[in-house]
Short mmCIF file of C-alpha atoms in Angstrom, two decimals:
data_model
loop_
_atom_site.label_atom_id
_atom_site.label_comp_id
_atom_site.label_asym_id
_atom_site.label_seq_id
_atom_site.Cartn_x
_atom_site.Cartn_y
_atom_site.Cartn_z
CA UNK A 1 0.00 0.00 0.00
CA UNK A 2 1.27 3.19 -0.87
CA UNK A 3 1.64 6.18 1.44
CA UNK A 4 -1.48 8.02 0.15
CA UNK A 5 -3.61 5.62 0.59
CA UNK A 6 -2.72 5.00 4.66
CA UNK A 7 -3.49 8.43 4.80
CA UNK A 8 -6.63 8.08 3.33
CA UNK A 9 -7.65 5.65 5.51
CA UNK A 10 -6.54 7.43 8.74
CA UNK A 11 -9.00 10.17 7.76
CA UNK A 12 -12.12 7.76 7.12
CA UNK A 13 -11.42 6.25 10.62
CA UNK A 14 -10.52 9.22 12.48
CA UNK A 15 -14.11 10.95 10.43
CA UNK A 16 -16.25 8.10 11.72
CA UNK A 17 -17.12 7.58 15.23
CA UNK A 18 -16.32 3.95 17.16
CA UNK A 19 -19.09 1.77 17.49
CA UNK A 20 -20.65 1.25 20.85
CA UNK A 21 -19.90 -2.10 22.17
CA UNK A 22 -22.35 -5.10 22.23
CA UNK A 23 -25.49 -4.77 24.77
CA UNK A 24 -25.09 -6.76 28.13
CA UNK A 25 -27.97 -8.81 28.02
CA UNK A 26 -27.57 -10.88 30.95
CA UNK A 27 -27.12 -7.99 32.81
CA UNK A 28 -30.35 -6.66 31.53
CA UNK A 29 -32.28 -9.61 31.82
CA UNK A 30 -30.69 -9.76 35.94
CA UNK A 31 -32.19 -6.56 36.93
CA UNK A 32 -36.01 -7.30 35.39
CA UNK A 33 -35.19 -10.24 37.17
CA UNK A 34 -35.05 -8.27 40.94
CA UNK A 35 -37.64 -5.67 39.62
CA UNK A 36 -39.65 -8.51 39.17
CA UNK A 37 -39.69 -10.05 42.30
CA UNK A 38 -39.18 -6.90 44.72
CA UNK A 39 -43.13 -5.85 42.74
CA UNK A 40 -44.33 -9.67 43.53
CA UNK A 41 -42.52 -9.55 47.38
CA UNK A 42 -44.36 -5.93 47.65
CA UNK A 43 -47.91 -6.90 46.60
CA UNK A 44 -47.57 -9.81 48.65
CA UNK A 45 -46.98 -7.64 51.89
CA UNK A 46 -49.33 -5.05 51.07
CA UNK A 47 -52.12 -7.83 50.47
CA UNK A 48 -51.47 -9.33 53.62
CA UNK A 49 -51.68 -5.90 55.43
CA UNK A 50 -54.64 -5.72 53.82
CA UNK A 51 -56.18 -8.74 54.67
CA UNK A 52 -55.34 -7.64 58.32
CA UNK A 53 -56.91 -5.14 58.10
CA UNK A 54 -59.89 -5.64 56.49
CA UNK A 55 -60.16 -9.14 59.26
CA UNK A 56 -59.74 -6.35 62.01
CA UNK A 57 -61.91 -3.90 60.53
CA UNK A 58 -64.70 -7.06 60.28
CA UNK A 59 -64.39 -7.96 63.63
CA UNK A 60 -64.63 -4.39 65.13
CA UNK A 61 -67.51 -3.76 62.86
CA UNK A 62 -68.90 -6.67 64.38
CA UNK A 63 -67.97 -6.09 68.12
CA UNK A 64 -68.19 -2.30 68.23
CA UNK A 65 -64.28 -1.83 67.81
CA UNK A 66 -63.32 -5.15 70.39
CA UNK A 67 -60.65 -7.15 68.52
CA UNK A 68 -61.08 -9.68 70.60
CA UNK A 69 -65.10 -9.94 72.35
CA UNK A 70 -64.97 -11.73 75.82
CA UNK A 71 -67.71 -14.75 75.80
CA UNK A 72 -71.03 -13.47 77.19
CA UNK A 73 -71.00 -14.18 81.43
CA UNK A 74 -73.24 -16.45 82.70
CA UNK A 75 -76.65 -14.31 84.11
CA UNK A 76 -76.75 -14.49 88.05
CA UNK A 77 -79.86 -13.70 89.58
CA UNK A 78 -79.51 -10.66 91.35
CA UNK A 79 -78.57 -10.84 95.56
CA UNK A 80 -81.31 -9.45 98.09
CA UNK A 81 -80.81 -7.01 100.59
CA UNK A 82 -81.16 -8.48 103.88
CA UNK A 83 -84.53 -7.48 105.41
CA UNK A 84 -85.27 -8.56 109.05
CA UNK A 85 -88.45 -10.09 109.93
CA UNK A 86 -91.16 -7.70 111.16
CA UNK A 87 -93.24 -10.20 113.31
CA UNK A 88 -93.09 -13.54 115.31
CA UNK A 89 -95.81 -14.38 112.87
CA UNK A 90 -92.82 -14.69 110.42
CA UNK A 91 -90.83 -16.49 111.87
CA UNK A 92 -91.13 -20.85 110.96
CA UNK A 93 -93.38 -23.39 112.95
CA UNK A 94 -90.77 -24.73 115.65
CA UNK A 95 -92.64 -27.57 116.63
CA UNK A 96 -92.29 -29.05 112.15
CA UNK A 97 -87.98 -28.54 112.24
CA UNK A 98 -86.04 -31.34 112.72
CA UNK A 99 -83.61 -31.27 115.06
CA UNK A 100 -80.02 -33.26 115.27
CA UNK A 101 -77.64 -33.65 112.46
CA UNK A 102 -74.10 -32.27 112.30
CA UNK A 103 -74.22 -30.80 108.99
CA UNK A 104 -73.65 -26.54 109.21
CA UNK A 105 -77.23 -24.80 109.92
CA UNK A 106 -75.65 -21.89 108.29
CA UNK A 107 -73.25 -21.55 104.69
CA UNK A 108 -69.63 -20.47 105.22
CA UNK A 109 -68.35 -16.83 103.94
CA UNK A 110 -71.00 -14.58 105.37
CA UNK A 111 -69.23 -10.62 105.32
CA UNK A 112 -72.30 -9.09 107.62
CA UNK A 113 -74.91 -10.39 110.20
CA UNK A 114 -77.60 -8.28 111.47
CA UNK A 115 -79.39 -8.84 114.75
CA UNK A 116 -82.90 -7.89 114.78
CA UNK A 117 -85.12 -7.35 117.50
CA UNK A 118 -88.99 -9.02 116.08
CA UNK A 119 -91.86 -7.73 117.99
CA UNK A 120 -94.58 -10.60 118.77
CA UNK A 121 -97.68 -10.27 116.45
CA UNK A 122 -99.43 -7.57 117.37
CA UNK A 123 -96.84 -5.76 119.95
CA UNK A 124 -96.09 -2.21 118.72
CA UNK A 125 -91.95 -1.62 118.41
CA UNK A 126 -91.91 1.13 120.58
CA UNK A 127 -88.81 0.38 123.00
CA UNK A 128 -87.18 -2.20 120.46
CA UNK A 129 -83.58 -1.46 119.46
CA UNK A 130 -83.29 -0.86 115.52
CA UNK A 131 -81.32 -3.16 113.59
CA UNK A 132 -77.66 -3.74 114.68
CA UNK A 133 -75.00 -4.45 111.87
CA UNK A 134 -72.05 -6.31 112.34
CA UNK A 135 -69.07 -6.43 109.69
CA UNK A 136 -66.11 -7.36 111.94
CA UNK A 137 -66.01 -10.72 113.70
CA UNK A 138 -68.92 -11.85 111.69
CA UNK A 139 -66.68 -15.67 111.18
CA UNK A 140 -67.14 -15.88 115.00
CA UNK A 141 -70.79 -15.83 114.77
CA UNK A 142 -71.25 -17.98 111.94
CA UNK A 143 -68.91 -20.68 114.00
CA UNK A 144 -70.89 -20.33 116.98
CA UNK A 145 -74.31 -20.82 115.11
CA UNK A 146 -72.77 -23.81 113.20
CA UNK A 147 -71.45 -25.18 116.55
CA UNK A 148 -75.32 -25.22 118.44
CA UNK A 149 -75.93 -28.29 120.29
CA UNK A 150 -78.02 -30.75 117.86
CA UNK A 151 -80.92 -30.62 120.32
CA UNK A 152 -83.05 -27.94 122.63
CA UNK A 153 -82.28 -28.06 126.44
CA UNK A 154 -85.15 -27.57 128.80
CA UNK A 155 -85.31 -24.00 130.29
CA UNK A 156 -82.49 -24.27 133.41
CA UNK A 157 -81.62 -28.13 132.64
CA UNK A 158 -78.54 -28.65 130.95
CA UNK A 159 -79.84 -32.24 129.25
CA UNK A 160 -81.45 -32.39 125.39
CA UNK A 161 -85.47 -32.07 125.38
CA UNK A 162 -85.23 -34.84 123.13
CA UNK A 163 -83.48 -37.73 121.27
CA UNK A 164 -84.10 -40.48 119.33
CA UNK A 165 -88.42 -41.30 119.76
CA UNK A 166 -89.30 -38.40 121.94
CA UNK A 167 -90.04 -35.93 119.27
CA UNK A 168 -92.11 -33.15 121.79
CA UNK A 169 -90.74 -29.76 121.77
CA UNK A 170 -91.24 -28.19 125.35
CA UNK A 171 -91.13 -24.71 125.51
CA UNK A 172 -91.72 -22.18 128.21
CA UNK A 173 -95.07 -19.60 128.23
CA UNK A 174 -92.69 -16.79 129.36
CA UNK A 175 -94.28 -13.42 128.13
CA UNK A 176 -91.89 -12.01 126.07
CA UNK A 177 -92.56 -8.99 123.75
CA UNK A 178 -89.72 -9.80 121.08
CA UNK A 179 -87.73 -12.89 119.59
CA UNK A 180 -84.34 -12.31 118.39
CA UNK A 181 -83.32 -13.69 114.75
CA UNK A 182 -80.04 -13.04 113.03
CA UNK A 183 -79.65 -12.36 109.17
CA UNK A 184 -76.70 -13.24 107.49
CA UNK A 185 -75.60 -10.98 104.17
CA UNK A 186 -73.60 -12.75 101.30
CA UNK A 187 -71.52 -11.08 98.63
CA UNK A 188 -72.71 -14.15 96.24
CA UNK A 189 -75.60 -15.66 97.64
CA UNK A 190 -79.16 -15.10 99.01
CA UNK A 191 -79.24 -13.95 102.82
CA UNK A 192 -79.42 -16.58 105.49
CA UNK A 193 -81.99 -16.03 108.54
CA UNK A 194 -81.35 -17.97 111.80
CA UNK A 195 -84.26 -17.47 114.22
CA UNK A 196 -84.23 -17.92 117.62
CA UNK A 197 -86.69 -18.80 120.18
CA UNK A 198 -86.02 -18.24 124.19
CA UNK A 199 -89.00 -19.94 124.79
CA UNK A 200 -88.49 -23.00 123.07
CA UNK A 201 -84.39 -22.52 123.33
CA UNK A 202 -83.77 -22.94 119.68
CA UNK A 203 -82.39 -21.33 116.65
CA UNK A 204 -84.07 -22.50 113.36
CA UNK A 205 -82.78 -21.71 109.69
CA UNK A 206 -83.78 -22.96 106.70
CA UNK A 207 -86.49 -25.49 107.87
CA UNK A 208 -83.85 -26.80 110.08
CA UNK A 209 -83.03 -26.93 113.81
CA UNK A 210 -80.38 -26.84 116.62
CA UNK A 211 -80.56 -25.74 120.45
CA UNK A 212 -80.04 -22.44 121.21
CA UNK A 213 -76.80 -21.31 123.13
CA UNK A 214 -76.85 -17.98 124.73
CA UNK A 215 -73.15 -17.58 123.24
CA UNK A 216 -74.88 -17.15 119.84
CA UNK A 217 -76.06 -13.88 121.73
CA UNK A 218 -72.55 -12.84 124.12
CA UNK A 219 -70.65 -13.49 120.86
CA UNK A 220 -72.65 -11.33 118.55
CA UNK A 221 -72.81 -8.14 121.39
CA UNK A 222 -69.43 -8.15 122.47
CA UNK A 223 -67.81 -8.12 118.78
CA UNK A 224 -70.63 -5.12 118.02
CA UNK A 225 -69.72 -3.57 120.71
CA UNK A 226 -66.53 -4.29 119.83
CA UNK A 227 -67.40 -2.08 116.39
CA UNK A 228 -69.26 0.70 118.02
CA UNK A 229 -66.23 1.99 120.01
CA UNK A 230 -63.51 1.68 117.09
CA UNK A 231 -65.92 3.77 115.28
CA UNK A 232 -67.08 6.11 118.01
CA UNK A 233 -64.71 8.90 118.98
CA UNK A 234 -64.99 9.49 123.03
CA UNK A 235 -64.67 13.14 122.28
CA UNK A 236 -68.33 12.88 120.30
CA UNK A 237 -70.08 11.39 123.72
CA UNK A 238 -71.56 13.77 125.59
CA UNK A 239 -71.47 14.14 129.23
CA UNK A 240 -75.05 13.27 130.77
CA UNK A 241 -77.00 16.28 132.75
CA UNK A 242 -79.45 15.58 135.84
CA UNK A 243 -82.71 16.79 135.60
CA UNK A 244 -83.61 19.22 136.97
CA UNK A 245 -86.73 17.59 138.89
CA UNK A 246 -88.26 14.11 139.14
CA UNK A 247 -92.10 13.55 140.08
CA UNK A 248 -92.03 12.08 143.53
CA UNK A 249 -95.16 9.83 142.25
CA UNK A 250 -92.74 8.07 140.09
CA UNK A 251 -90.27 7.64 142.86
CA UNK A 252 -93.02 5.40 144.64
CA UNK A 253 -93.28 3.21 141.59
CA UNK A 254 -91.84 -0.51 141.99
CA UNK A 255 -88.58 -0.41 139.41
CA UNK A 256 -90.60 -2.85 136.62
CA UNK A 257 -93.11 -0.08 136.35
CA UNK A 258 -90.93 2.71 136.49
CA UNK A 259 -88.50 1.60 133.87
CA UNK A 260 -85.08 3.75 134.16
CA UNK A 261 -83.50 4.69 130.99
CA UNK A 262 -80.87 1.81 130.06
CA UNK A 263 -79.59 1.48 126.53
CA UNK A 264 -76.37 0.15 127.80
CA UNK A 265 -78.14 -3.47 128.52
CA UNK A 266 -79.23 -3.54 125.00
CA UNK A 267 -76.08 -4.61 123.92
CA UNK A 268 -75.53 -6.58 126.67
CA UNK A 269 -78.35 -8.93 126.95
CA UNK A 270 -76.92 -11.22 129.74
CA UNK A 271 -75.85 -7.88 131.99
CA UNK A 272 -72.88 -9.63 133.15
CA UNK A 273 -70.64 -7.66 133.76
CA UNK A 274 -73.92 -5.03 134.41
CA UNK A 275 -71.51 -2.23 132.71
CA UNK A 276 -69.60 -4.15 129.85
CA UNK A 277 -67.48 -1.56 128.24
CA UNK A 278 -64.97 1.53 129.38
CA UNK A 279 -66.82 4.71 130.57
CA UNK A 280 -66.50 7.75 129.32
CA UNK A 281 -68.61 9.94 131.44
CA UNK A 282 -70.40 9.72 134.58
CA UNK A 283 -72.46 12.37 136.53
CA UNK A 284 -74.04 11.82 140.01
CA UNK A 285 -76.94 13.52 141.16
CA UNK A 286 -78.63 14.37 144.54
CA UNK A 287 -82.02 15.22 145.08
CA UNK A 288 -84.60 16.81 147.75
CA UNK A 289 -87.58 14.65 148.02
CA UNK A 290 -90.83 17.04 148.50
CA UNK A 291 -94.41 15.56 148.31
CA UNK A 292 -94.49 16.52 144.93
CA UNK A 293 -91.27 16.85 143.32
CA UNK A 294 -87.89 15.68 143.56
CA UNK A 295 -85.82 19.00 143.22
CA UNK A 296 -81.73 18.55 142.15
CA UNK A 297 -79.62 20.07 144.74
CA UNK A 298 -76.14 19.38 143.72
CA UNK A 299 -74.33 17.55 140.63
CA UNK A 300 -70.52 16.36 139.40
CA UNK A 301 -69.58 14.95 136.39
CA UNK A 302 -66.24 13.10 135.56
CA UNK A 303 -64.66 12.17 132.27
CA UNK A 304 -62.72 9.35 130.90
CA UNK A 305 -60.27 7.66 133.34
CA UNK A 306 -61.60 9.40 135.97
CA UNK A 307 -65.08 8.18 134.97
CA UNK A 308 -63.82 4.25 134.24
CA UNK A 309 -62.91 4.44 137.45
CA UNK A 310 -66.07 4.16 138.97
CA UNK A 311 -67.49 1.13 136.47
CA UNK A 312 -65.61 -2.03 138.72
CA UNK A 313 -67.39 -0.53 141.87
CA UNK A 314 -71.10 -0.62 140.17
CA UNK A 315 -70.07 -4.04 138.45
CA UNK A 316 -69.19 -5.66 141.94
CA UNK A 317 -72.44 -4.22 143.28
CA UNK A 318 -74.41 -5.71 140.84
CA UNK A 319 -72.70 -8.87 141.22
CA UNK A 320 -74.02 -11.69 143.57
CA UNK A 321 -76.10 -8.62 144.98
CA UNK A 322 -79.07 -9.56 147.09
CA UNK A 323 -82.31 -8.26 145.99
CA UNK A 324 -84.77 -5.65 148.02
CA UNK A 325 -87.96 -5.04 147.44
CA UNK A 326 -88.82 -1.80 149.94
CA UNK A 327 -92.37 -2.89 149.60
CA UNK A 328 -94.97 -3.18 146.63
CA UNK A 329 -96.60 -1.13 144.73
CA UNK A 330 -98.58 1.31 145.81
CA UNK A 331 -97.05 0.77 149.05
CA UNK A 332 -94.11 1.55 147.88
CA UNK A 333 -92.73 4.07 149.77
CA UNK A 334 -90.86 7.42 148.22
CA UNK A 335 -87.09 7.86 149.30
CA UNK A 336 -86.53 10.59 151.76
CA UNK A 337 -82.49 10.49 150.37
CA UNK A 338 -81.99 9.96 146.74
CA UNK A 339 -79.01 9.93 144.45
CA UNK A 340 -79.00 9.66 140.54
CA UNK A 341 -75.81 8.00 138.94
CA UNK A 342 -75.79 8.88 134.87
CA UNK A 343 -73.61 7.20 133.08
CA UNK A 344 -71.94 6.82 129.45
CA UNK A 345 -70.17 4.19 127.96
CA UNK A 346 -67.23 4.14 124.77
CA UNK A 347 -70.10 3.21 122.14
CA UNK A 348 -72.23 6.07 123.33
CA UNK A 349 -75.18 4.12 125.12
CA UNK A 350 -75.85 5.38 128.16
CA UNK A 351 -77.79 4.09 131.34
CA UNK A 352 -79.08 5.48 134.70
CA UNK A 353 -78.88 4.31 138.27
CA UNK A 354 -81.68 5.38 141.26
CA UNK A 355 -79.73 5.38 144.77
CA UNK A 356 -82.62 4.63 146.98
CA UNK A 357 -80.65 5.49 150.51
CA UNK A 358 -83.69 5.95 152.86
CA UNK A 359 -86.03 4.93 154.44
CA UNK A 360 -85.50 1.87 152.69
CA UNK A 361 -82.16 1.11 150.76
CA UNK A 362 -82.20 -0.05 147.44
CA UNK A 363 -79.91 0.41 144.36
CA UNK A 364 -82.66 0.13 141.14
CA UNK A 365 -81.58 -0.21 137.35
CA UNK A 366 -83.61 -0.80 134.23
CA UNK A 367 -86.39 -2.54 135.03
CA UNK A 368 -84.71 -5.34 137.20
CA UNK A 369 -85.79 -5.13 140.98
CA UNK A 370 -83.62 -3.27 143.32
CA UNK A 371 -80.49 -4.82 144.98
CA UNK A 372 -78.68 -3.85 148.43
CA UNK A 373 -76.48 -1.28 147.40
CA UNK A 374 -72.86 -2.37 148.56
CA UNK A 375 -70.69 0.11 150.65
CA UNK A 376 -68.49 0.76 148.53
CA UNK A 377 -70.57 2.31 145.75
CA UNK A 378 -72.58 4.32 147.84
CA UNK A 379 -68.76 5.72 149.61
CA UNK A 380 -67.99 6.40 145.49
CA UNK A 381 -71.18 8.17 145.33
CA UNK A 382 -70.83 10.04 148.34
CA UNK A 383 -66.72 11.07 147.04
CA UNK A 384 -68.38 13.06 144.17
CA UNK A 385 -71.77 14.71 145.90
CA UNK A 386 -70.39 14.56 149.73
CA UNK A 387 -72.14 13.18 152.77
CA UNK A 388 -76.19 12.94 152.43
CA UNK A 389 -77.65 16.20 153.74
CA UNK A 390 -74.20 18.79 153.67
#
């Protein structure tokens, strides 16, 4: 070739651009590839999330936005209040229980038992106690009425009316103007009533009978007693005031007619000890006996320890105390000397006491017949007011 024509050829090359090398089609055909598969991985997720959704979205339009709705509960029927009984004519034929057995006369798990005074048919309430709640120590109760001896004792015999064949419930004609009966409240059952006879000595409860035990009652008063002075600030008691005259008729009354104010025994139905819990205040009175009236002629009052002190000297009085009559009624004489003792206990019952010192000496509460006022309690007396007639 010949000089010219290389440089011919230089020119043509050098005039026409270089040709672009071959496509990579494997590399191509690689990244459809991922494209591919990240679209089919992506539709996959997002129809999942919204299956998800749209199963959430069912349910809550079916359960009013719960994801998950709990199965419906089981209906219980709802729980009574407890309601005490308002007559004896309520209570169950005694005579129809059976008596015996060892199986509980009361269920376990009771969280309140209420103690209700029940007039007899026909008696009007006046003087009856409203109904007394218990919520602490109520086990106790429901261990003592599950505890009653299987049969009724005879009033003042310790051995069983009956066993095996004899099948006669004896029972006492006692006049009595109320029954007690207990109700027992349950957070998930009906309310229990035990009802109890003095007469008969027996507590029935559903249809079912044991003999009574006059724990059922000490048990029940001393743990609501118990309740009423944790709840029952001594600073809310008041102090008790004399009055400021008594009729002289009522003087001459016999102490069953007369009937001194005592809402301390309520609580205490057996009256042993006669004052049960801690005084709080105490007041003693003295009085000039005229034909007509009783005029006060000098007063003290005491609180707290000061007033305590006083409550072992009227328990021992009480206790073992021989009873005096000073005559009957309307022979009864009035007192020429007279003392008043007022008194007020830590649940804020209170009680009074008649000093009876002459002509005929006689120390009256309640409605119980007078007792020989010991020595001691009339000294006590005489340490607040002074000597009779100062």
């Amino acid at each position: 070739m010949r000089h010219e024509d290389e440089d011919i050829r230089s020119l043509l090359t050098e005039a026409v651009p270089p040709l672009s090398p071959p496509a990579d089609r494997l590399g191509a055909v690689a990244r459809r590839v991922r494209r591919h598969r990240r679209r089919l991985v992506g539709g996959s997720a997002l129809a999942v999330v919204l299956a998800v959704g749209l199963a959430v979205g069912g349910v809550q339009g079916f359960t009013g936005g719960r994801a998950d709705p709990a199965p419906p509960a089981a209906t219980r029927p709802a729980v009574e209040e407890p309601r005490c009984p308002t007559h004896l004519g309520q209570f169950p034929d005694l005579r129809s229980a059976p008596y015996g057995g060892s199986e509980p006369l009361v269920p376990e798990g009771a969280v309140e038992v209420t103690a209700c005074e029940v007039p007899a048919t026909g008696s009007a309430r006046a003087g009856l106690s409203g109904p007394r709640v218990l919520t602490v120590g109520v086990s106790d109760v429901v261990r003592v009425i599950n505890s009653l001896p299987p049969y009724p004792t005879s009033p003042g015999s310790p051995s069983p009316q009956r066993s095996g064949d004899d099948q006669e419930l004896r029972c006492s004609f006692v006049h009595r103007d109320h029954e007690l009966a207990f109700v027992l409240r349950y957070p998930d059952r009906q309310p229990v009533t035990v009802y109890t006879s003095a007469n008969c000595g027996v507590a029935v409860s559903g249809g079912r009978g044991r003999g009574l035990d006059f724990a059922l009652f000490t048990t029940f008063f001393d743990r609501y007693r118990a309740q009423l002075v944790a709840r029952t600030p001594p600073e809310t008691i008041p102090t008790p005031t004399c009055a400021p005259s008594i009729p002289t008729s009522r003087l001459r009354l016999t102490p069953d007619r007369s009937g001194l104010d005592d809402r301390i025994s309520t609580d205490n139905p057996g009256r042993s000890p006669q004052l049960p819990t801690r005084l709080v205040a105490v007041t003693a009175c003295r009085y000039e006996v005229g034909d007509s009236l009783a005029r006060l002629t000098g007063q003290r009052s005491e609180r707290l320890d000061a007033a305590d002190a006083l409550r072992p000297t009227v328990n021992a009085a009480f206790d073992r105390a021989r009873t005096t009559t000073c005559g009957g009624y309307p022979g009864y004489p009035p007192p020429t000397a007279f003392d008043s003792l007022l008194v007020a206990d830590a649940t804020g019952a209170t009680a009074e006491f008649w000093l009876r010192r002459a002509p005929c000496p006689a120390l009256v509460s309640g409605k119980s017949s007078g007792v020989r006022p010991s020595a001691a309690l009339v000294a006590a007396i005489d340490g607040l007011l002074g000597p009779p007639g100062r």
